[in-house]
Short mmCIF file of C-alpha atoms in Angstrom, two decimals:
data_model
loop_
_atom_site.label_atom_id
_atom_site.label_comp_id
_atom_site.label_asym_id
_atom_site.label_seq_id
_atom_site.Cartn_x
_atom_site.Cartn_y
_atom_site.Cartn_z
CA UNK V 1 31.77 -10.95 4.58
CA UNK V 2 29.15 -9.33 2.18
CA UNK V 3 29.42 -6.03 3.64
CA UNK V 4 33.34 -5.85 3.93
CA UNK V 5 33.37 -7.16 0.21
CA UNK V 6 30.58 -4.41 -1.09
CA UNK V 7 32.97 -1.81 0.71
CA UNK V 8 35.92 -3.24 -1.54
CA UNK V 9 36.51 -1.31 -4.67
CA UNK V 10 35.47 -2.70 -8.31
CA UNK V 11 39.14 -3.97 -8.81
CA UNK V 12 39.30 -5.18 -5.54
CA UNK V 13 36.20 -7.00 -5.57
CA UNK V 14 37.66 -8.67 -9.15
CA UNK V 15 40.51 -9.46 -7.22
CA UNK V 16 39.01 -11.66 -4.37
CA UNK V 17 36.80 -13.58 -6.26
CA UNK V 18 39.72 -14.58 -8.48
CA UNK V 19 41.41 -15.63 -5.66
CA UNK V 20 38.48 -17.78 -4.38
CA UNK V 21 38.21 -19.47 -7.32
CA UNK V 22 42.01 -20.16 -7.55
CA UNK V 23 41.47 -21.57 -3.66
CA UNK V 24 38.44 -23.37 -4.36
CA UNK V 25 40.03 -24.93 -7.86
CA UNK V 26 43.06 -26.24 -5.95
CA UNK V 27 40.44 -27.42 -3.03
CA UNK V 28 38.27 -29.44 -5.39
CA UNK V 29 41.23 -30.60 -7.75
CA UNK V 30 42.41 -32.32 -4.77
CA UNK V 31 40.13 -33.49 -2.79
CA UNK V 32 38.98 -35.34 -6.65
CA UNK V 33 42.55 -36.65 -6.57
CA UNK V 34 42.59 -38.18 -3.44
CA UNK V 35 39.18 -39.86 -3.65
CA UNK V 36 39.59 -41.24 -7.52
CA UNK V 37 43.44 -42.18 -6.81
CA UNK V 38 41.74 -44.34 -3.66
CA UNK V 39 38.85 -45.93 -5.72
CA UNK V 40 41.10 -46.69 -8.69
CA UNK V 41 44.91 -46.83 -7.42
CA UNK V 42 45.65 -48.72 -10.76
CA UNK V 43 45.47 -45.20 -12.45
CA UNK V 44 48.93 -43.13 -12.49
CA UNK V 45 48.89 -40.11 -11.22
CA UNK V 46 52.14 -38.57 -12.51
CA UNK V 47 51.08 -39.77 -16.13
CA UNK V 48 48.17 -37.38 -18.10
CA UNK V 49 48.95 -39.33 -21.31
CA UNK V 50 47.85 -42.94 -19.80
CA UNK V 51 45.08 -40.75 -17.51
CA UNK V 52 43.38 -39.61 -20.83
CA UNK V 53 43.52 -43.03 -22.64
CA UNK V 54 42.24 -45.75 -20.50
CA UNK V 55 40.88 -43.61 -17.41
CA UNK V 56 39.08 -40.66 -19.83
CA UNK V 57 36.08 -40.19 -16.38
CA UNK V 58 38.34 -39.90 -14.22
CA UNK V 59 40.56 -37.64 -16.06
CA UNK V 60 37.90 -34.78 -16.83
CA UNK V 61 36.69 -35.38 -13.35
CA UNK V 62 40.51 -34.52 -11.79
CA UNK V 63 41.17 -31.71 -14.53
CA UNK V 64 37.60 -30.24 -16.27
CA UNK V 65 35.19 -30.17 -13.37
CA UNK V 66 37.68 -28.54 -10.98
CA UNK V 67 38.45 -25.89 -13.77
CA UNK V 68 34.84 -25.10 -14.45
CA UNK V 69 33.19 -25.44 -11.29
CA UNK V 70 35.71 -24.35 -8.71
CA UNK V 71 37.44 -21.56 -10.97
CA UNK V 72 34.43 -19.89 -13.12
CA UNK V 73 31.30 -21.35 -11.27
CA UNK V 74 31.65 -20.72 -7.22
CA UNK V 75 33.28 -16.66 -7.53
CA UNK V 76 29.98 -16.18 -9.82
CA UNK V 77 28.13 -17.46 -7.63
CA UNK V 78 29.63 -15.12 -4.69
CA UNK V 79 29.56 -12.64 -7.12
CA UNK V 80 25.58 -12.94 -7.50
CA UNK V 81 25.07 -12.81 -3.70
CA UNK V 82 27.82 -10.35 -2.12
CA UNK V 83 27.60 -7.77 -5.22
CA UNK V 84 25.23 -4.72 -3.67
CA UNK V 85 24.59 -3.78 -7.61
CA UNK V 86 21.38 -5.01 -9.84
CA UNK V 87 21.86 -5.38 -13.17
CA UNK V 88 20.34 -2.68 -13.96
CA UNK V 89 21.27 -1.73 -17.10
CA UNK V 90 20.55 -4.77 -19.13
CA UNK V 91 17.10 -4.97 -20.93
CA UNK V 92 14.10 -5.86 -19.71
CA UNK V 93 12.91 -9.76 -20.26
CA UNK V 94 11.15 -9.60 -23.43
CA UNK V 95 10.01 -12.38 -25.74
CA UNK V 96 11.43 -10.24 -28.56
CA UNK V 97 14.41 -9.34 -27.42
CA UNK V 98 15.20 -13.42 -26.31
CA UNK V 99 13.96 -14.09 -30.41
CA UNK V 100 16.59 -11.37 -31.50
CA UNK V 101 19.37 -12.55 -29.49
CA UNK V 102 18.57 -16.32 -30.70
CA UNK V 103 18.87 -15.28 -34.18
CA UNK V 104 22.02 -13.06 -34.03
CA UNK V 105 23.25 -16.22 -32.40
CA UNK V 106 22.45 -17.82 -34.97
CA UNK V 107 23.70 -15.91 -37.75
CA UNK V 108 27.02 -15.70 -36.29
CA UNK V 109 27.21 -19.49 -35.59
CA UNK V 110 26.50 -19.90 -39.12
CA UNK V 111 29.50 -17.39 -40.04
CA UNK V 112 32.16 -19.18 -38.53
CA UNK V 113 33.73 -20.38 -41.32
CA UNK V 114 34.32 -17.15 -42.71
CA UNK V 115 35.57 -15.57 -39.41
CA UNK V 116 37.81 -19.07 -38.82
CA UNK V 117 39.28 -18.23 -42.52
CA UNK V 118 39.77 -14.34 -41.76
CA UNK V 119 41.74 -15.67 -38.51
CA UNK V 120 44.00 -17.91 -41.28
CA UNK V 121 44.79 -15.40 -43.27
CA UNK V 122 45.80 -13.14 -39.86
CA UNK V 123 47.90 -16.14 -38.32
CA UNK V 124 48.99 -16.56 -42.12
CA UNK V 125 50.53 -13.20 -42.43
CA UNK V 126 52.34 -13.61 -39.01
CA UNK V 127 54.07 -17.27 -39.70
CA UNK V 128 52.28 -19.21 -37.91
CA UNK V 129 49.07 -21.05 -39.22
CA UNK V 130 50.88 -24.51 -40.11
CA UNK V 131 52.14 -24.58 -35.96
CA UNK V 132 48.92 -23.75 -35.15
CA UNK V 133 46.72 -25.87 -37.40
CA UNK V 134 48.80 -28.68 -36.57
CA UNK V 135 48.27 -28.16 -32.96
CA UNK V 136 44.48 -28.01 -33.20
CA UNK V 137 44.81 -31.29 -34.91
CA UNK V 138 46.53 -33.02 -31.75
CA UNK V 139 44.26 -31.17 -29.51
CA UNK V 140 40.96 -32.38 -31.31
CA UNK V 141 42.58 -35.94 -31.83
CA UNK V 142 43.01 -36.20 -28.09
CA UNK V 143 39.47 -34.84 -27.25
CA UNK V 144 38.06 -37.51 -29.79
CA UNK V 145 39.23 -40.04 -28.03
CA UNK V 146 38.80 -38.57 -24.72
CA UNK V 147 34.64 -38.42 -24.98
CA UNK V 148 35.03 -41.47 -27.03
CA UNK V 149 31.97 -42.85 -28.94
CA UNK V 150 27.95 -41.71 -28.39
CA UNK V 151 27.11 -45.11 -26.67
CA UNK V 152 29.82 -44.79 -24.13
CA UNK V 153 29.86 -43.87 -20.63
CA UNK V 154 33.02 -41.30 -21.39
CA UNK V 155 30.79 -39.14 -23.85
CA UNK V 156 27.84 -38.89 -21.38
CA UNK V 157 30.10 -37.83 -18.46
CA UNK V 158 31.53 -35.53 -21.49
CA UNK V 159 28.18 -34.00 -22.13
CA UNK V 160 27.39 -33.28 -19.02
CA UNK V 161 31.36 -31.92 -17.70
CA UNK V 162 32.13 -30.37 -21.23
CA UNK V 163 28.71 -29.55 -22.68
CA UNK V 164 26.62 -28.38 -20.12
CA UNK V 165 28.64 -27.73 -16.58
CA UNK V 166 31.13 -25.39 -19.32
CA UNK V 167 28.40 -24.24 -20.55
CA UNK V 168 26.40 -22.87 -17.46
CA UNK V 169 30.22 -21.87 -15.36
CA UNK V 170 31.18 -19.76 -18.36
CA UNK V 171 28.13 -17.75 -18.98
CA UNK V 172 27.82 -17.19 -15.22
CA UNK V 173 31.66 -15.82 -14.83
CA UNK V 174 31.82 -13.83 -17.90
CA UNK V 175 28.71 -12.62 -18.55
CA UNK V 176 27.12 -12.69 -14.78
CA UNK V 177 30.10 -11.24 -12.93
CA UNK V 178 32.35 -10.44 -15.23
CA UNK V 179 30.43 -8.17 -17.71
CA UNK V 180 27.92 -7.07 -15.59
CA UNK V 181 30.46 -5.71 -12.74
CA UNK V 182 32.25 -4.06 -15.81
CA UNK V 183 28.76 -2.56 -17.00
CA UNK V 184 27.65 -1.51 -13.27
CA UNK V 185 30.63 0.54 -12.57
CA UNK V 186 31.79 1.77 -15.96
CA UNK V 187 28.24 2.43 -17.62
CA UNK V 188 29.55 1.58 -20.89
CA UNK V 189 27.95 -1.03 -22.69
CA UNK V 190 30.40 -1.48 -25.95
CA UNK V 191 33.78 -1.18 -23.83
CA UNK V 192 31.94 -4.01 -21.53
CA UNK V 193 31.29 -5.95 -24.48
CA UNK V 194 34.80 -6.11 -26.02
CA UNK V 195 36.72 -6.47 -22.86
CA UNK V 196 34.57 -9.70 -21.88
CA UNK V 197 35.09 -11.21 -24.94
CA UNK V 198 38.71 -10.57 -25.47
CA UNK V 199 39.05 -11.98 -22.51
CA UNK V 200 36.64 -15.02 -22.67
CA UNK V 201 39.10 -15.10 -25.98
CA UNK V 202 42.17 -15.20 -25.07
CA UNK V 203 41.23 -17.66 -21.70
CA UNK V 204 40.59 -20.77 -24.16
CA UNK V 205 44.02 -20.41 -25.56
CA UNK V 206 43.36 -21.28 -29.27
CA UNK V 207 45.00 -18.73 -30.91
CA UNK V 208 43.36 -20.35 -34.24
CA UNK V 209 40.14 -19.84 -33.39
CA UNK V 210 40.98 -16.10 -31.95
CA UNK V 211 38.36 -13.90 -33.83
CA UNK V 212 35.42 -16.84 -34.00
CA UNK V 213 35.92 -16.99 -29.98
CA UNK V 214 36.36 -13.37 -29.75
CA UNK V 215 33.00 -12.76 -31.66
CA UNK V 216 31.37 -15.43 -30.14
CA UNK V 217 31.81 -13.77 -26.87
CA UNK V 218 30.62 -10.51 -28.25
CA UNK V 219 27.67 -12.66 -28.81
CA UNK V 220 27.17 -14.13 -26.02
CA UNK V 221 27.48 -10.69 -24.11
CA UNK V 222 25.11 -9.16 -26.45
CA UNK V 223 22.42 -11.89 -25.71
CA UNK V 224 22.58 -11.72 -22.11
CA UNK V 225 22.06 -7.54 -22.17
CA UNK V 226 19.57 -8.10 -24.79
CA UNK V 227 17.56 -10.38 -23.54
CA UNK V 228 17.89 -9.67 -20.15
CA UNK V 229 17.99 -13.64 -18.78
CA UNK V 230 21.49 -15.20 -18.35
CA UNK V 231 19.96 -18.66 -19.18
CA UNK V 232 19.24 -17.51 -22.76
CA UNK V 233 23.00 -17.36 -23.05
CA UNK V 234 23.68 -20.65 -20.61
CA UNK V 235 21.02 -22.44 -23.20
CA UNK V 236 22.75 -21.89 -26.46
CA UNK V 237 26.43 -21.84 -25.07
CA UNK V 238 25.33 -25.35 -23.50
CA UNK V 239 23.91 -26.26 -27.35
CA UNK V 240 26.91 -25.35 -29.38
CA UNK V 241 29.17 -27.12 -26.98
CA UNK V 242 26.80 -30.07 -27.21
CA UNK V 243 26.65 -30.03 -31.28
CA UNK V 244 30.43 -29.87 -31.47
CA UNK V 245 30.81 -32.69 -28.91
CA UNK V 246 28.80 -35.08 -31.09
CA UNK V 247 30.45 -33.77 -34.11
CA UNK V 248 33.73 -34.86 -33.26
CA UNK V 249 32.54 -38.22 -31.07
CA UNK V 250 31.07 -39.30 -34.68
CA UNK V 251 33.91 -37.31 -37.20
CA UNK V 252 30.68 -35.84 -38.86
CA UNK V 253 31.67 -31.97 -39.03
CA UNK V 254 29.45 -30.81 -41.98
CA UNK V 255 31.45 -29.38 -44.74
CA UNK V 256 29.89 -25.88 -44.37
CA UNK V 257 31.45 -25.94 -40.89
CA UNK V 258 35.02 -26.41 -42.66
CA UNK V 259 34.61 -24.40 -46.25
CA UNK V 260 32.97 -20.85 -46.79
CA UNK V 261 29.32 -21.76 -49.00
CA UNK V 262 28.40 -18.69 -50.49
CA UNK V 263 24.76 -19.42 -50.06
CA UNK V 264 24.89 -19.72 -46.59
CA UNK V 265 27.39 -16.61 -45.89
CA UNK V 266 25.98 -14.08 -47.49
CA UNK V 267 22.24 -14.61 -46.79
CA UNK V 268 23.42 -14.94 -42.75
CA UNK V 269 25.60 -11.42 -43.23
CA UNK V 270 22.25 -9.92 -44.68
CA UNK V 271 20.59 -10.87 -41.80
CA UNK V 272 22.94 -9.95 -38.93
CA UNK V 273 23.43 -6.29 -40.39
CA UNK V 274 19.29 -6.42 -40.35
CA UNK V 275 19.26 -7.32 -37.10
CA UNK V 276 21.88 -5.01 -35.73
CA UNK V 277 20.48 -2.04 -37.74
CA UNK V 278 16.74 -2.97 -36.49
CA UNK V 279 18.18 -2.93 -32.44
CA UNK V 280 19.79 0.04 -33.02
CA UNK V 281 16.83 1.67 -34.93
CA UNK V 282 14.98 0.37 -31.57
CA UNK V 283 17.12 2.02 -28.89
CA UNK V 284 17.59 5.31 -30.88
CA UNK V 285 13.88 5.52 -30.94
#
């Protein structure tokens, strides 16, 4: 199988492991069905609404691990094993380059309230920001009271589906496969970069949070070349789904998180264009 798919072409080879994670979504998603609707036949099948209100384990179990696991993780995985390319183009491990990446990280996570407002004004323009806000609204009400509270058993199992398996399936399919099988064949690192996050973008489906999700994949592809490790990117992907997790499970979103604070933007926009212009100073040289 790995020499037939190393003989496939670059599209191809996208191709197939799309379709094995489609095949090995639908595989998991039911065999979880079957084995949850036998342990707890009391829980509807034909009814999400009920599902995500008094069976919340169960439900990410049926929908969340499936999607992650089956559809992002497993083709990755392949991906690492079958693909006849190194990533060879990525920077070495470096101490410094894993401390740059952490702080660009940083300095973008701390500018997300001034990219989320730049996407308003954008969704604004085009008529649809109340639709959308309102939307977002539903969709965090229901996730709050999917994970539930810290001290219960729904959060944990939340953490671990939501925060970390999300965390580690994601970096692995777009930054692992994805980007580096776009890097590998087209040797060109800034069409690599904004392809993988447009799409890592556009696949969560919250048009609101377009441009923070865009650049956060920009990011997140940036770290992994940067630093050469995939688990720099797995560790604060995994954090930052973690942080916002808790956040909602206790309604404590900190106010910079939801208003633009001068102090904190422009010090943070200092910084970034410092550490972009030192990277580049470093690869010119």
């Amino acid at each position: 199988m790995k020499e037939r798919f190393q003989l496939l072409s670059p599209f191809s080879q996208l191709i197939v492991l799309i379709l094995v994670g489609a095949v090995s979504f639908m595989i998991i998603s039911m065999l979880l069905a079957t084995i949850i609707s036998a342990i707890y036949p009391e829980m509807p099948l034909n009814n999400l609404k009920v599902q995500q209100q008094s069976f919340p384990v169960q439900f990410m179990m049926m929908y969340y691990f499936p999607f992650q696991f089956g559809l992002f993780l497993i083709p990755s995985l392949i991906y690492s094993q079958w693909s006849d390319k190194e990533n060879i183009f990525l920077f070495k491990k470096s101490l410094s380059g894993t401390a740059w990446s952490v702080l660009l990280f940083v300095c973008v996570f701390l500018l997300l309230p001034f990219l989320s407002e730049i996407n308003n004004l954008i969704n604004q323009y085009l008529g649809v920001l109340e639709y959308l806000e309102s939307a977002k609204l539903n969709s965090d009400e229901q996730m709050a009271q999917l994970i539930g509270k810290p001290e219960e058993l729904s959060f944990i199992v939340g953490v671990l589906i939501i925060g970390l398996l999300t965390g580690i399936a994601e970096e692995f399919a777009f930054r692992k496969m994805l980007f580096s099988h776009m890097l590998n064949h087209t040797k060109k690192l800034g069409l690599s970069l904004l392809v993988n996050a447009l799409i890592f973008a556009l696949l969560h489906f919250n048009f609101l949070q377009m441009l923070p999700l865009f650049v956060f994949g920009l990011v997140l592809g940036m770290v992994y070349y940067f630093s050469g490790s995939i688990w720099v990117g797995v560790f604060l992907h995994i954090l930052n789904n973690i942080v916002n997790l808790w956040w909602l499970a206790t309604d404590s979103f900190p106010d910079w998180m939801n208003n633009i604070h001068l102090e904190i933007t422009i010090p943070s926009t200092l910084l970034l264009m410092g550490l972009i212009i030192l990277k580049f100073y470093r690869c010119k040289v």
